[in-house]
Short mmCIF file of C-alpha atoms in Angstrom, two decimals:
data_model
loop_
_atom_site.label_atom_id
_atom_site.label_comp_id
_atom_site.label_asym_id
_atom_site.label_seq_id
_atom_site.Cartn_x
_atom_site.Cartn_y
_atom_site.Cartn_z
CA MET A 1 -0.13 16.39 28.28
CA ASN A 2 2.92 15.86 30.27
CA ASN A 3 5.63 13.17 29.76
CA LYS A 4 4.13 10.88 32.34
CA THR A 5 0.73 10.60 30.60
CA LYS A 6 2.17 10.19 27.06
CA PRO A 7 1.94 6.65 25.90
CA PHE A 8 4.94 5.26 24.08
CA THR A 9 6.50 2.05 22.96
CA GLN A 10 9.73 0.81 21.55
CA VAL A 11 9.71 -0.17 17.85
CA THR A 12 12.73 -1.83 16.27
CA LEU A 13 13.80 -1.88 12.69
CA GLU A 14 12.97 -5.52 12.75
CA ASP A 15 9.48 -4.68 13.69
CA LEU A 16 9.21 -2.28 10.81
CA ALA A 17 10.79 -4.64 8.26
CA GLY A 18 8.16 -7.21 9.23
CA LEU A 19 5.47 -4.80 8.09
CA ARG A 20 6.92 -4.23 4.68
CA GLY A 21 4.36 -4.36 1.91
CA LEU A 22 1.48 -3.20 4.12
CA GLY A 23 -0.37 0.05 3.63
CA ALA A 24 -0.06 3.10 5.64
CA SER A 25 -3.34 2.39 7.49
CA SER A 26 -2.11 -1.06 8.57
CA VAL A 27 1.18 0.35 9.93
CA LEU A 28 -0.71 3.08 11.76
CA VAL A 29 -3.13 0.54 13.39
CA TYR A 30 -0.23 -1.73 14.24
CA MET A 31 1.63 1.15 16.02
CA ALA A 32 -1.52 1.94 17.92
CA LEU A 33 -1.88 -1.59 19.11
CA ARG A 34 1.70 -1.61 20.20
CA ILE A 35 1.03 1.52 22.29
CA TYR A 36 -2.08 0.03 23.72
CA GLY A 37 -0.35 -3.21 24.48
CA GLY A 38 2.43 -1.79 26.54
CA LYS A 39 5.19 -4.02 27.81
CA ASP A 40 3.33 -7.32 27.81
CA SER A 41 2.35 -7.13 24.10
CA ARG A 42 -1.19 -7.70 24.68
CA ALA A 43 -3.99 -5.28 23.69
CA TRP A 44 -7.79 -5.50 23.65
CA PRO A 45 -9.05 -2.13 22.22
CA SER A 46 -12.17 -2.24 20.23
CA GLN A 47 -12.00 -1.49 16.50
CA GLU A 48 -14.29 1.31 17.25
CA ARG A 49 -11.71 2.74 19.75
CA ILE A 50 -8.89 2.39 17.41
CA ALA A 51 -10.91 4.13 14.73
CA SER A 52 -11.82 6.94 17.07
CA ASP A 53 -8.26 7.43 18.38
CA LEU A 54 -6.62 7.44 14.98
CA GLY A 55 -9.47 9.50 13.23
CA MET A 56 -9.88 6.59 10.64
CA PRO A 57 -13.04 5.06 9.28
CA ILE A 58 -14.05 1.77 11.04
CA GLY A 59 -13.89 0.01 7.65
CA SER A 60 -10.26 0.96 7.29
CA VAL A 61 -9.42 -0.31 10.75
CA ARG A 62 -11.16 -3.59 9.92
CA ARG A 63 -9.14 -4.04 6.72
CA ALA A 64 -5.94 -3.01 8.56
CA MET A 65 -6.57 -5.68 11.27
CA ALA A 66 -7.26 -8.34 8.61
CA GLN A 67 -4.05 -7.58 6.79
CA LEU A 68 -2.11 -7.65 10.03
CA ARG A 69 -3.47 -11.12 10.82
CA GLU A 70 -2.77 -12.33 7.37
CA LYS A 71 0.78 -11.06 7.73
CA GLU A 72 0.94 -12.73 11.11
CA ALA A 73 1.99 -9.38 12.68
CA ILE A 74 -0.78 -9.86 15.22
CA VAL A 75 -2.50 -12.95 16.60
CA LYS A 76 -6.04 -12.81 17.83
CA THR A 77 -6.62 -15.10 20.82
CA SER A 78 -9.38 -15.48 23.21
CA ALA A 79 -9.34 -16.12 26.93
CA LYS A 80 -11.99 -17.72 29.11
CA THR A 81 -13.59 -14.37 29.42
CA ARG A 82 -15.04 -12.62 26.44
CA ALA A 83 -12.00 -10.29 26.17
CA ARG A 84 -10.12 -10.38 22.89
CA HIS A 85 -6.27 -10.11 23.19
CA ILE A 86 -3.91 -9.03 20.40
CA ILE A 87 -0.47 -10.63 20.71
CA PHE A 88 2.31 -9.10 18.59
CA ALA A 89 3.98 -11.72 16.51
CA ILE A 90 6.70 -9.38 15.26
#
């Protein structure tokens, strides 16, 4: 993979501080969502995609997503289409 195809995102110390108290799986899922979301902070990968990309069980991804929503680190919204968007609150 060359530098042009590697996904990246900027994460601040404030972002990390907002995740305090969450488990490693939740932080990992959050980081993946940040990468998927790019500059506009919106992402819509399926939980299956996240699990596959991170090599995590789907149940772990579901629990992580629930914890992130509870912590209000992510917000699930719906558009007129059936697409689900994740907007980063931190």
